[in-house]
mmCIF file of C-alpha atoms in Angstrom:
data_model
loop_
_atom_site.group_PDB
_atom_site.id
_atom_site.type_symbol
_atom_site.label_atom_id
_atom_site.label_comp_id
_atom_site.label_asym_id
_atom_site.label_seq_id
_atom_site.Cartn_x
_atom_site.Cartn_y
_atom_site.Cartn_z
ATOM 1 C CA MET A 1384 16.679 -31.837 -54.220
ATOM 2 C CA SER A 1385 13.512 -29.873 -55.009
ATOM 3 C CA GLU A 1386 10.994 -30.949 -57.637
ATOM 4 C CA ALA A 1387 11.979 -27.928 -59.776
ATOM 5 C CA ALA A 1388 15.618 -28.988 -59.695
ATOM 6 C CA ARG A 1389 14.641 -32.456 -60.973
ATOM 7 C CA ASP A 1390 12.279 -31.170 -63.666
ATOM 8 C CA PRO A 1391 14.175 -30.976 -67.013
ATOM 9 C CA HIS A 1392 11.676 -28.365 -68.207
ATOM 10 C CA ALA A 1393 12.490 -26.023 -65.305
ATOM 11 C CA PRO A 1394 14.392 -22.875 -66.391
ATOM 12 C CA ASP A 1395 17.206 -23.452 -63.878
ATOM 13 C CA PHE A 1396 17.484 -27.235 -64.297
ATOM 14 C CA LEU A 1397 20.727 -27.160 -66.298
ATOM 15 C CA ARG A 1398 22.392 -24.711 -63.927
ATOM 16 C CA ARG A 1399 21.785 -27.168 -61.069
ATOM 17 C CA HIS A 1400 22.740 -30.251 -63.087
ATOM 18 C CA ARG A 1401 26.402 -30.886 -62.130
ATOM 19 C CA PRO A 1402 27.361 -33.049 -65.147
ATOM 20 C CA PHE A 1403 26.170 -30.364 -67.541
ATOM 21 C CA VAL A 1404 27.941 -27.604 -65.578
ATOM 22 C CA LEU A 1405 31.246 -29.509 -65.784
ATOM 23 C CA PHE A 1406 30.730 -30.127 -69.503
ATOM 24 C CA TRP A 1407 29.883 -26.443 -70.008
ATOM 25 C CA LEU A 1408 33.036 -25.258 -68.216
ATOM 26 C CA ALA A 1409 35.151 -27.656 -70.264
ATOM 27 C CA ARG A 1410 33.604 -26.263 -73.434
ATOM 28 C CA ILE A 1411 34.440 -22.679 -72.422
ATOM 29 C CA LEU A 1412 38.086 -23.543 -71.808
ATOM 30 C CA PHE A 1413 38.443 -25.606 -74.966
ATOM 31 C CA GLY A 1414 36.574 -23.064 -77.104
ATOM 32 C CA GLY A 1415 38.692 -20.203 -75.778
ATOM 33 C CA GLY A 1416 41.908 -22.085 -76.397
ATOM 34 C CA SER A 1417 40.887 -23.077 -79.919
ATOM 35 C CA GLN A 1418 39.960 -19.531 -80.868
ATOM 36 C CA ILE A 1419 43.199 -18.097 -79.493
ATOM 37 C CA LYS A 1420 45.094 -20.750 -81.432
ATOM 38 C CA ASP A 1421 43.293 -19.861 -84.665
ATOM 39 C CA VAL A 1422 44.202 -16.174 -84.291
ATOM 40 C CA ALA A 1423 47.853 -17.007 -83.619
ATOM 41 C CA VAL A 1424 48.182 -19.512 -86.468
ATOM 42 C CA GLY A 1425 46.481 -17.224 -88.991
ATOM 43 C CA TRP A 1426 48.498 -14.160 -88.051
ATOM 44 C CA GLN A 1427 51.792 -16.058 -87.839
ATOM 45 C CA VAL A 1428 51.325 -17.737 -91.216
ATOM 46 C CA TYR A 1429 50.423 -14.398 -92.786
ATOM 47 C CA GLN A 1430 53.515 -12.789 -91.235
ATOM 48 C CA LEU A 1431 55.767 -15.600 -92.484
ATOM 49 C CA THR A 1432 54.413 -15.842 -96.038
ATOM 50 C CA GLY A 1433 52.028 -12.949 -96.778
ATOM 51 C CA SER A 1434 50.030 -15.430 -98.874
ATOM 52 C CA ALA A 1435 46.232 -15.655 -99.017
ATOM 53 C CA LEU A 1436 46.570 -19.168 -100.407
ATOM 54 C CA ASP A 1437 48.621 -20.268 -97.395
ATOM 55 C CA LEU A 1438 45.874 -18.986 -95.091
ATOM 56 C CA GLY A 1439 43.426 -21.156 -97.013
ATOM 57 C CA LEU A 1440 45.818 -24.127 -96.827
ATOM 58 C CA VAL A 1441 45.659 -23.994 -93.025
ATOM 59 C CA GLY A 1442 41.965 -24.849 -93.254
ATOM 60 C CA LEU A 1443 42.493 -27.521 -95.889
ATOM 61 C CA ILE A 1444 45.229 -29.235 -93.868
ATOM 62 C CA GLN A 1445 42.997 -29.350 -90.793
ATOM 63 C CA PHE A 1446 40.225 -30.905 -92.855
ATOM 64 C CA LEU A 1447 42.227 -33.638 -94.618
ATOM 65 C CA PRO A 1448 42.468 -35.985 -91.587
ATOM 66 C CA ARG A 1449 38.696 -35.886 -91.319
ATOM 67 C CA ILE A 1450 38.392 -37.491 -94.748
ATOM 68 C CA LEU A 1451 40.763 -40.317 -93.823
ATOM 69 C CA LEU A 1452 39.905 -40.958 -90.164
ATOM 70 C CA THR A 1453 36.220 -40.169 -89.726
ATOM 71 C CA ALA A 1454 35.030 -43.771 -90.182
ATOM 72 C CA ILE A 1455 37.415 -44.937 -87.451
ATOM 73 C CA ALA A 1456 36.605 -41.979 -85.175
ATOM 74 C CA GLY A 1457 32.850 -42.515 -85.394
ATOM 75 C CA ASP A 1458 33.158 -46.236 -84.744
ATOM 76 C CA LEU A 1459 35.389 -45.666 -81.709
ATOM 77 C CA ALA A 1460 32.896 -43.109 -80.338
ATOM 78 C CA ASP A 1461 30.194 -45.816 -80.450
ATOM 79 C CA ARG A 1462 32.393 -48.546 -78.919
ATOM 80 C CA LEU A 1463 34.629 -46.804 -76.355
ATOM 81 C CA ASP A 1464 34.132 -44.463 -73.417
ATOM 82 C CA ARG A 1465 33.295 -41.153 -75.089
ATOM 83 C CA ARG A 1466 34.622 -39.112 -72.170
ATOM 84 C CA SER A 1467 38.044 -40.796 -72.262
ATOM 85 C CA LEU A 1468 38.225 -40.485 -76.042
ATOM 86 C CA THR A 1469 37.468 -36.752 -75.859
ATOM 87 C CA VAL A 1470 40.119 -36.196 -73.174
ATOM 88 C CA ALA A 1471 42.764 -38.164 -75.097
ATOM 89 C CA ALA A 1472 42.115 -36.123 -78.247
ATOM 90 C CA GLN A 1473 42.377 -32.851 -76.317
ATOM 91 C CA LEU A 1474 45.660 -33.886 -74.712
ATOM 92 C CA VAL A 1475 47.147 -34.589 -78.147
ATOM 93 C CA GLN A 1476 46.162 -31.063 -79.176
ATOM 94 C CA THR A 1477 47.711 -29.724 -75.968
ATOM 95 C CA ALA A 1478 51.004 -31.380 -76.882
ATOM 96 C CA GLY A 1479 50.894 -29.974 -80.424
ATOM 97 C CA LEU A 1480 50.359 -26.441 -79.147
ATOM 98 C CA ALA A 1481 53.247 -26.873 -76.700
ATOM 99 C CA VAL A 1482 55.474 -27.737 -79.680
ATOM 100 C CA LEU A 1483 54.444 -24.517 -81.447
ATOM 101 C CA ALA A 1484 55.100 -22.524 -78.270
ATOM 102 C CA VAL A 1485 58.634 -23.891 -77.916
ATOM 103 C CA ALA A 1486 59.381 -23.501 -81.640
ATOM 104 C CA SER A 1487 58.161 -19.900 -81.649
ATOM 105 C CA ALA A 1488 60.157 -19.054 -78.521
ATOM 106 C CA THR A 1489 63.391 -20.555 -79.884
ATOM 107 C CA GLY A 1490 63.065 -19.210 -83.424
ATOM 108 C CA PHE A 1491 62.646 -22.597 -85.097
ATOM 109 C CA VAL A 1492 59.085 -21.981 -86.258
ATOM 110 C CA SER A 1493 58.457 -22.257 -89.995
ATOM 111 C CA ARG A 1494 55.606 -22.533 -92.454
ATOM 112 C CA GLU A 1495 56.200 -26.273 -92.758
ATOM 113 C CA LEU A 1496 56.263 -26.824 -88.979
ATOM 114 C CA ILE A 1497 52.998 -24.946 -88.547
ATOM 115 C CA PHE A 1498 51.354 -26.941 -91.342
ATOM 116 C CA GLY A 1499 52.592 -30.233 -89.867
ATOM 117 C CA THR A 1500 51.348 -29.363 -86.383
ATOM 118 C CA VAL A 1501 48.006 -28.195 -87.749
ATOM 119 C CA LEU A 1502 47.694 -31.585 -89.470
ATOM 120 C CA ILE A 1503 48.139 -33.345 -86.105
ATOM 121 C CA LEU A 1504 45.637 -30.986 -84.463
ATOM 122 C CA GLY A 1505 43.146 -31.734 -87.228
ATOM 123 C CA ALA A 1506 43.584 -35.487 -86.719
ATOM 124 C CA ALA A 1507 42.972 -35.145 -82.977
ATOM 125 C CA GLN A 1508 39.875 -33.008 -83.599
ATOM 126 C CA THR A 1509 38.569 -35.726 -85.919
ATOM 127 C CA PHE A 1510 38.409 -38.118 -82.966
ATOM 128 C CA GLN A 1511 37.239 -35.488 -80.497
ATOM 129 C CA MET A 1512 34.215 -34.125 -82.356
ATOM 130 C CA PRO A 1513 32.008 -37.256 -82.601
ATOM 131 C CA ALA A 1514 32.922 -38.369 -79.073
ATOM 132 C CA SER A 1515 32.173 -34.967 -77.537
ATOM 133 C CA ALA A 1516 28.969 -34.440 -79.533
ATOM 134 C CA SER A 1517 27.695 -37.904 -78.545
ATOM 135 C CA LEU A 1518 28.573 -37.347 -74.879
ATOM 136 C CA LEU A 1519 26.170 -34.481 -74.174
ATOM 137 C CA PRO A 1520 22.893 -36.392 -74.867
ATOM 138 C CA ALA A 1521 23.969 -38.941 -72.236
ATOM 139 C CA LEU A 1522 24.497 -36.227 -69.619
ATOM 140 C CA VAL A 1523 21.085 -34.521 -69.797
ATOM 141 C CA PRO A 1524 17.474 -35.728 -70.249
ATOM 142 C CA PRO A 1525 16.090 -35.532 -73.825
ATOM 143 C CA ALA A 1526 13.625 -32.797 -72.825
ATOM 144 C CA ALA A 1527 16.513 -30.542 -71.792
ATOM 145 C CA LEU A 1528 18.741 -31.300 -74.807
ATOM 146 C CA PRO A 1529 17.763 -28.334 -77.060
ATOM 147 C CA ARG A 1530 18.473 -25.895 -74.214
ATOM 148 C CA ALA A 1531 21.654 -27.794 -73.337
ATOM 149 C CA LEU A 1532 22.837 -27.472 -76.930
ATOM 150 C CA ALA A 1533 22.115 -23.740 -76.891
ATOM 151 C CA LEU A 1534 23.943 -23.247 -73.586
ATOM 152 C CA SER A 1535 26.810 -25.453 -74.733
ATOM 153 C CA ALA A 1536 27.091 -23.308 -77.832
ATOM 154 C CA SER A 1537 26.932 -20.200 -75.647
ATOM 155 C CA ALA A 1538 29.998 -21.487 -73.780
ATOM 156 C CA MET A 1539 31.924 -21.678 -77.032
ATOM 157 C CA GLN A 1540 30.703 -18.252 -78.115
ATOM 158 C CA ALA A 1541 31.407 -16.620 -74.756
ATOM 159 C CA ALA A 1542 34.962 -17.864 -75.001
ATOM 160 C CA THR A 1543 35.124 -16.734 -78.619
ATOM 161 C CA ILE A 1544 34.154 -13.168 -77.724
ATOM 162 C CA VAL A 1545 37.017 -12.737 -75.273
ATOM 163 C CA ALA A 1546 39.577 -15.210 -76.602
ATOM 164 C CA PRO A 1547 40.309 -13.816 -80.108
ATOM 165 C CA ALA A 1548 40.685 -10.261 -78.801
ATOM 166 C CA LEU A 1549 42.857 -11.583 -75.968
ATOM 167 C CA GLY A 1550 44.876 -13.608 -78.450
ATOM 168 C CA GLY A 1551 45.371 -10.561 -80.656
ATOM 169 C CA PHE A 1552 46.664 -8.459 -77.751
ATOM 170 C CA LEU A 1553 48.823 -11.268 -76.334
ATOM 171 C CA TYR A 1554 50.356 -11.816 -79.769
ATOM 172 C CA LEU A 1555 52.124 -8.485 -79.209
ATOM 173 C CA LEU A 1556 54.140 -10.382 -76.543
ATOM 174 C CA GLY A 1557 55.007 -13.107 -79.029
ATOM 175 C CA ALA A 1558 53.402 -16.153 -80.600
ATOM 176 C CA SER A 1559 55.001 -18.427 -77.987
ATOM 177 C CA VAL A 1560 52.969 -16.736 -75.217
ATOM 178 C CA VAL A 1561 49.739 -17.284 -77.136
ATOM 179 C CA TYR A 1562 50.450 -20.955 -77.849
ATOM 180 C CA ALA A 1563 51.475 -21.621 -74.235
ATOM 181 C CA LEU A 1564 48.241 -20.089 -72.919
ATOM 182 C CA THR A 1565 46.227 -22.158 -75.399
ATOM 183 C CA ALA A 1566 47.913 -25.376 -74.264
ATOM 184 C CA LEU A 1567 47.103 -24.511 -70.631
ATOM 185 C CA LEU A 1568 43.430 -23.877 -71.396
ATOM 186 C CA LEU A 1569 43.056 -27.222 -73.202
ATOM 187 C CA ALA A 1570 44.741 -29.054 -70.314
ATOM 188 C CA LEU A 1571 42.324 -27.456 -67.807
ATOM 189 C CA SER A 1572 39.391 -28.403 -70.042
ATOM 190 C CA SER A 1573 40.511 -32.033 -69.922
ATOM 191 C CA ILE A 1574 40.569 -31.921 -66.113
ATOM 192 C CA PHE A 1575 36.906 -30.843 -66.003
ATOM 193 C CA LEU A 1576 35.950 -33.605 -68.441
ATOM 194 C CA LEU A 1577 37.654 -36.206 -66.252
ATOM 195 C CA ARG A 1578 35.359 -35.165 -63.385
ATOM 196 C CA LEU A 1579 32.232 -36.066 -65.384
ATOM 197 C CA PRO A 1580 30.269 -39.122 -64.218
ATOM 198 C CA ASP A 1581 30.840 -42.411 -65.990
ATOM 199 C CA VAL A 1582 28.083 -42.647 -68.601
ATOM 200 C CA HIS A 1583 29.745 -45.280 -70.768
ATOM 201 C CA VAL A 1584 27.364 -48.031 -71.895
ATOM 202 C CA GLU A 1585 28.657 -51.269 -73.396
ATOM 203 C CA ARG A 1586 27.279 -51.523 -76.918
ATOM 204 C CA VAL A 1587 27.187 -54.694 -79.022
ATOM 205 C CA LEU A 1588 27.830 -53.682 -82.652
ATOM 206 C CA SER A 1589 27.905 -56.114 -85.556
ATOM 207 C CA GLY A 1590 29.970 -56.058 -88.738
ATOM 208 C CA SER A 1591 33.292 -54.367 -89.477
ATOM 209 C CA ALA A 1592 34.114 -50.756 -88.617
ATOM 210 C CA TRP A 1593 33.574 -49.743 -92.238
ATOM 211 C CA GLN A 1594 30.225 -51.566 -92.430
ATOM 212 C CA ARG A 1595 29.075 -49.831 -89.270
ATOM 213 C CA PHE A 1596 30.160 -46.461 -90.665
ATOM 214 C CA VAL A 1597 28.277 -47.116 -93.905
ATOM 215 C CA ALA A 1598 25.213 -47.994 -91.813
ATOM 216 C CA GLY A 1599 25.469 -44.541 -90.224
ATOM 217 C CA ILE A 1600 25.598 -42.913 -93.658
ATOM 218 C CA ARG A 1601 22.559 -44.905 -94.778
ATOM 219 C CA PHE A 1602 20.691 -43.835 -91.654
ATOM 220 C CA ILE A 1603 21.377 -40.167 -92.419
ATOM 221 C CA ARG A 1604 20.490 -40.555 -96.084
ATOM 222 C CA GLY A 1605 17.199 -42.191 -95.130
ATOM 223 C CA GLN A 1606 16.266 -39.311 -92.825
ATOM 224 C CA GLY A 1607 15.387 -36.553 -95.296
ATOM 225 C CA ILE A 1608 15.011 -33.843 -92.661
ATOM 226 C CA VAL A 1609 18.340 -34.630 -91.016
ATOM 227 C CA PHE A 1610 20.183 -34.980 -94.322
ATOM 228 C CA GLY A 1611 18.698 -31.728 -95.619
ATOM 229 C CA ALA A 1612 19.694 -29.818 -92.477
ATOM 230 C CA MET A 1613 23.247 -31.184 -92.435
ATOM 231 C CA SER A 1614 23.870 -30.587 -96.131
ATOM 232 C CA LEU A 1615 22.378 -27.082 -95.933
ATOM 233 C CA ASP A 1616 24.997 -26.156 -93.354
ATOM 234 C CA LEU A 1617 27.736 -27.787 -95.424
ATOM 235 C CA PHE A 1618 27.171 -25.765 -98.580
ATOM 236 C CA ALA A 1619 25.928 -22.523 -97.022
ATOM 237 C CA VAL A 1620 28.944 -22.067 -94.728
ATOM 238 C CA LEU A 1621 31.328 -23.584 -97.291
ATOM 239 C CA PHE A 1622 30.678 -20.627 -99.568
ATOM 240 C CA GLY A 1623 29.712 -18.018 -96.982
ATOM 241 C CA GLY A 1624 32.607 -18.365 -94.533
ATOM 242 C CA ALA A 1625 35.083 -15.469 -94.533
ATOM 243 C CA THR A 1626 37.082 -16.362 -91.419
ATOM 244 C CA ALA A 1627 40.279 -17.304 -93.250
ATOM 245 C CA LEU A 1628 40.344 -13.906 -94.962
ATOM 246 C CA LEU A 1629 40.036 -11.821 -91.788
ATOM 247 C CA PRO A 1630 43.815 -11.194 -91.538
ATOM 248 C CA ILE A 1631 43.771 -9.776 -95.072
ATOM 249 C CA ILE A 1632 40.565 -7.772 -94.519
ATOM 250 C CA ALA A 1633 41.986 -6.395 -91.251
ATOM 251 C CA HIS A 1634 45.272 -5.340 -92.849
ATOM 252 C CA GLU A 1635 44.335 -4.248 -96.371
ATOM 253 C CA VAL A 1636 40.720 -3.037 -96.077
ATOM 254 C CA LEU A 1637 40.274 -1.932 -92.455
ATOM 255 C CA HIS A 1638 43.930 -0.902 -91.947
ATOM 256 C CA THR A 1639 44.253 -2.400 -88.469
ATOM 257 C CA GLY A 1640 46.634 -4.818 -86.755
ATOM 258 C CA SER A 1641 46.421 -7.996 -84.686
ATOM 259 C CA TRP A 1642 44.170 -6.319 -82.087
ATOM 260 C CA GLY A 1643 41.688 -5.403 -84.830
ATOM 261 C CA LEU A 1644 41.855 -8.964 -86.138
ATOM 262 C CA GLY A 1645 40.966 -10.179 -82.657
ATOM 263 C CA LEU A 1646 37.918 -7.893 -82.620
ATOM 264 C CA LEU A 1647 36.808 -9.205 -86.000
ATOM 265 C CA ARG A 1648 37.180 -12.799 -84.804
ATOM 266 C CA SER A 1649 35.085 -11.889 -81.749
ATOM 267 C CA GLY A 1650 32.295 -10.308 -83.822
ATOM 268 C CA PRO A 1651 30.446 -13.489 -84.820
ATOM 269 C CA ALA A 1652 30.710 -14.781 -81.254
ATOM 270 C CA ILE A 1653 29.074 -11.653 -79.817
ATOM 271 C CA GLY A 1654 25.954 -12.206 -81.902
ATOM 272 C CA ALA A 1655 26.045 -15.965 -81.428
ATOM 273 C CA LEU A 1656 26.298 -15.695 -77.637
ATOM 274 C CA ALA A 1657 23.381 -13.274 -77.406
ATOM 275 C CA MET A 1658 21.262 -15.559 -79.579
ATOM 276 C CA ALA A 1659 22.329 -18.731 -77.721
ATOM 277 C CA LEU A 1660 21.331 -17.253 -74.369
ATOM 278 C CA TRP A 1661 17.997 -16.138 -75.822
ATOM 279 C CA LEU A 1662 17.335 -19.604 -77.260
ATOM 280 C CA ALA A 1663 18.236 -21.233 -73.942
ATOM 281 C CA ARG A 1664 15.472 -19.213 -72.288
ATOM 282 C CA ASN A 1665 13.082 -19.330 -75.251
ATOM 283 C CA PRO A 1666 13.484 -22.681 -77.039
ATOM 284 C CA LEU A 1667 12.079 -22.892 -80.556
ATOM 285 C CA ARG A 1668 8.797 -24.800 -80.595
ATOM 286 C CA HIS A 1669 7.097 -24.121 -83.943
ATOM 287 C CA SER A 1670 7.969 -23.599 -87.627
ATOM 288 C CA VAL A 1671 11.599 -24.589 -87.092
ATOM 289 C CA GLY A 1672 12.062 -25.514 -90.770
ATOM 290 C CA ARG A 1673 11.062 -22.100 -92.047
ATOM 291 C CA ILE A 1674 13.133 -20.464 -89.305
ATOM 292 C CA LEU A 1675 16.132 -22.556 -90.382
ATOM 293 C CA TYR A 1676 15.913 -21.449 -94.014
ATOM 294 C CA GLY A 1677 15.338 -17.830 -92.991
ATOM 295 C CA SER A 1678 18.313 -17.794 -90.631
ATOM 296 C CA VAL A 1679 20.708 -19.157 -93.270
ATOM 297 C CA ALA A 1680 19.470 -16.585 -95.800
ATOM 298 C CA ALA A 1681 20.021 -13.819 -93.235
ATOM 299 C CA TYR A 1682 23.531 -15.184 -92.670
ATOM 300 C CA GLY A 1683 24.300 -14.844 -96.376
ATOM 301 C CA LEU A 1684 23.056 -11.247 -96.414
ATOM 302 C CA SER A 1685 25.224 -10.388 -93.388
ATOM 303 C CA ILE A 1686 28.305 -11.746 -95.175
ATOM 304 C CA ILE A 1687 27.567 -9.556 -98.204
ATOM 305 C CA ALA A 1688 27.175 -6.511 -95.938
ATOM 306 C CA PHE A 1689 30.483 -7.343 -94.239
ATOM 307 C CA GLY A 1690 32.206 -7.547 -97.601
ATOM 308 C CA LEU A 1691 30.947 -4.058 -98.507
ATOM 309 C CA SER A 1692 32.046 -2.471 -95.203
ATOM 310 C CA SER A 1693 35.229 -0.421 -94.857
ATOM 311 C CA ASN A 1694 34.723 0.517 -91.192
ATOM 312 C CA LEU A 1695 36.069 -1.717 -88.401
ATOM 313 C CA TRP A 1696 33.133 -1.365 -86.008
ATOM 314 C CA LEU A 1697 30.547 -1.705 -88.771
ATOM 315 C CA SER A 1698 32.334 -4.854 -89.926
ATOM 316 C CA VAL A 1699 32.216 -6.257 -86.378
ATOM 317 C CA PHE A 1700 28.473 -5.475 -86.286
ATOM 318 C CA PHE A 1701 27.733 -7.347 -89.522
ATOM 319 C CA LEU A 1702 29.826 -10.292 -88.334
ATOM 320 C CA ALA A 1703 27.775 -10.277 -85.109
ATOM 321 C CA ILE A 1704 24.549 -10.478 -87.136
ATOM 322 C CA GLY A 1705 26.043 -13.399 -89.025
ATOM 323 C CA GLY A 1706 26.954 -15.114 -85.758
ATOM 324 C CA ALA A 1707 23.428 -14.695 -84.365
ATOM 325 C CA THR A 1708 21.721 -16.116 -87.455
ATOM 326 C CA ASP A 1709 24.222 -18.964 -87.685
ATOM 327 C CA MET A 1710 23.505 -19.851 -84.048
ATOM 328 C CA VAL A 1711 19.791 -20.249 -84.801
ATOM 329 C CA SER A 1712 20.574 -22.650 -87.614
ATOM 330 C CA MET A 1713 23.132 -24.558 -85.517
ATOM 331 C CA VAL A 1714 20.736 -25.203 -82.620
ATOM 332 C CA ILE A 1715 18.016 -26.406 -84.999
ATOM 333 C CA ARG A 1716 20.393 -28.675 -86.927
ATOM 334 C CA GLN A 1717 22.071 -30.211 -83.880
ATOM 335 C CA SER A 1718 18.760 -30.792 -82.105
ATOM 336 C CA LEU A 1719 17.275 -32.518 -85.149
ATOM 337 C CA VAL A 1720 20.330 -34.760 -85.502
ATOM 338 C CA GLN A 1721 20.690 -35.744 -81.840
ATOM 339 C CA LEU A 1722 16.999 -36.227 -81.060
ATOM 340 C CA GLN A 1723 16.379 -38.481 -84.058
ATOM 341 C CA THR A 1724 19.498 -40.650 -83.755
ATOM 342 C CA PRO A 1725 19.615 -43.834 -81.588
ATOM 343 C CA ASP A 1726 22.331 -43.746 -78.912
ATOM 344 C CA ASP A 1727 24.240 -46.707 -80.351
ATOM 345 C CA MET A 1728 24.602 -44.810 -83.657
ATOM 346 C CA ARG A 1729 25.272 -41.295 -82.352
ATOM 347 C CA GLY A 1730 29.043 -41.614 -82.683
ATOM 348 C CA ARG A 1731 28.904 -42.573 -86.345
ATOM 349 C CA VAL A 1732 26.222 -40.023 -87.202
ATOM 350 C CA SER A 1733 28.166 -37.331 -85.340
ATOM 351 C CA ALA A 1734 31.294 -38.397 -87.230
ATOM 352 C CA VAL A 1735 29.535 -37.930 -90.560
ATOM 353 C CA ASN A 1736 28.183 -34.620 -89.294
ATOM 354 C CA SER A 1737 31.744 -33.620 -88.367
ATOM 355 C CA ILE A 1738 32.713 -34.067 -92.018
ATOM 356 C CA PHE A 1739 29.914 -31.700 -92.981
ATOM 357 C CA VAL A 1740 30.980 -29.222 -90.281
ATOM 358 C CA GLY A 1741 34.652 -29.577 -91.170
ATOM 359 C CA ALA A 1742 33.991 -29.196 -94.866
ATOM 360 C CA SER A 1743 31.937 -26.073 -94.246
ATOM 361 C CA ASN A 1744 34.588 -24.554 -91.951
ATOM 362 C CA GLN A 1745 38.084 -25.791 -92.818
ATOM 363 C CA LEU A 1746 37.365 -26.556 -96.481
ATOM 364 C CA GLY A 1747 35.436 -23.291 -96.630
ATOM 365 C CA GLU A 1748 38.596 -21.505 -95.483
ATOM 366 C CA PHE A 1749 40.498 -23.077 -98.365
ATOM 367 C CA GLU A 1750 37.754 -22.045 -100.799
ATOM 368 C CA SER A 1751 37.916 -18.487 -99.465
ATOM 369 C CA GLY A 1752 41.697 -18.386 -99.763
ATOM 370 C CA LEU A 1753 41.572 -19.760 -103.300
ATOM 371 C CA THR A 1754 38.933 -17.319 -104.552
ATOM 372 C CA ALA A 1755 40.751 -14.474 -102.782
ATOM 373 C CA ALA A 1756 43.950 -15.436 -104.607
ATOM 374 C CA TRP A 1757 42.009 -15.343 -107.886
ATOM 375 C CA PHE A 1758 39.733 -12.324 -107.437
ATOM 376 C CA GLY A 1759 40.843 -10.520 -104.249
ATOM 377 C CA ALA A 1760 39.615 -10.717 -100.643
ATOM 378 C CA VAL A 1761 36.548 -8.456 -100.912
ATOM 379 C CA PRO A 1762 35.163 -10.034 -104.124
ATOM 380 C CA SER A 1763 35.696 -13.452 -102.507
ATOM 381 C CA VAL A 1764 33.536 -12.452 -99.527
ATOM 382 C CA LEU A 1765 30.779 -11.035 -101.769
ATOM 383 C CA ILE A 1766 30.766 -14.128 -103.991
ATOM 384 C CA GLY A 1767 30.503 -16.336 -100.906
ATOM 385 C CA GLY A 1768 27.525 -14.445 -99.483
ATOM 386 C CA ALA A 1769 25.699 -14.564 -102.811
ATOM 387 C CA ALA A 1770 26.406 -18.296 -103.120
ATOM 388 C CA THR A 1771 24.867 -18.861 -99.665
ATOM 389 C CA LEU A 1772 21.627 -17.214 -100.797
ATOM 390 C CA LEU A 1773 21.640 -19.413 -103.896
ATOM 391 C CA VAL A 1774 22.082 -22.533 -101.750
ATOM 392 C CA VAL A 1775 19.065 -21.599 -99.613
ATOM 393 C CA ALA A 1776 16.901 -21.101 -102.699
ATOM 394 C CA LEU A 1777 18.018 -24.465 -104.093
ATOM 395 C CA TRP A 1778 17.521 -26.374 -100.821
ATOM 396 C CA THR A 1779 13.951 -25.133 -100.411
ATOM 397 C CA ARG A 1780 13.223 -27.058 -103.618
ATOM 398 C CA LEU A 1781 15.383 -30.115 -102.916
ATOM 399 C CA PHE A 1782 14.190 -30.585 -99.299
ATOM 400 C CA PRO A 1783 10.655 -29.164 -99.015
ATOM 401 C CA GLN A 1784 9.971 -31.473 -96.050
ATOM 402 C CA LEU A 1785 12.664 -29.640 -94.087
ATOM 403 C CA GLY A 1786 10.863 -26.348 -94.623
ATOM 404 C CA ARG A 1787 7.629 -27.924 -93.378
ATOM 405 C CA THR A 1788 9.224 -29.239 -90.178
ATOM 406 C CA GLU A 1789 7.313 -27.889 -87.209
ATOM 407 C CA SER A 1790 9.238 -29.047 -84.120
ATOM 408 C CA LEU A 1791 12.814 -29.928 -83.155
ATOM 409 C CA HIS A 1792 11.738 -33.551 -82.981
ATOM 410 C CA GLY A 1793 11.476 -33.397 -86.767
ATOM 411 C CA THR A 1794 7.730 -33.735 -87.213
ATOM 412 C CA PRO A 1795 6.451 -32.115 -90.436
#
């Protein structure tokens, strides 16, 4: 192996690093399957009920297991083999999607069955997220981690560009076809993960599972930069997310069908992928705190512009801008969290972070559905974008040290 191939700072290091390549391929397959599943579930629920509130309930139901199981999931990610835990969680999701495929094909699908299956999927994701997030830092050197995070995110976004549009077109063949394809993609992802090297390290942890989880919370609370970054994402995306309302926007505002919904779901991923690839080649080195605040503010503005649009392609463009700015904030946040957390605590910290991520995404979908039921879909989107801008203004005062952060290692 050449010196360049062993140098973590080399531009092509990650492409030659087999463990990262396997992890990256697994992320593409899992991300694609998850996005296709989201399109199918959203469109099927809307077809069955026609209710904006039910679309929001899908997000809430996925989030509820995270409240109940996160302490256990984080502790297991710090005690068990993180690779095996990730694979087991993905296989449970594979089984759940197979159930939806069979139910849709045989005509036994119902609102209640979808909600129950989504609850199981949410529980499995609760165990998967901290294990998977804690696995990557063990596969690559610390110097290559920011680029690895950007490329890992690019895998998810690349899948998200193609997968929602593919899911929308395949839905014309029936929901059972979409769910079956999703189950296959998740199974293939698990195969790639099983080929990763064994990086499990025996860790001696004291106290009960709850005490260890509380220790993780105290660690986060004591790290002002990390806590500020995580909570900024929580509240900004909680109010600014409009994903749950895309079926309504597609049908009532843009007057398109499932294929148009797939394009809208792909929009954020187009911008996010372009930005992730740029960040992988040009890692952020200075003024990351100010860049973080600026990117979240730009995300809020893009959501407002999307809410004002009545043209499909213009709406996709504004969603792409939102995806690009959100990617900048994601890479900064994840790098700060992973680089400042000891390995024996990464599972618990990632578990807490998964609550923040889940609250901002799934709970944000419920918030969007609720406000849409009250005020309408478009006003809900506009209110969310404005609330994101308000959160940024408030956080610059609550966490000034975050704005002064210079590098991804968290040094003000």
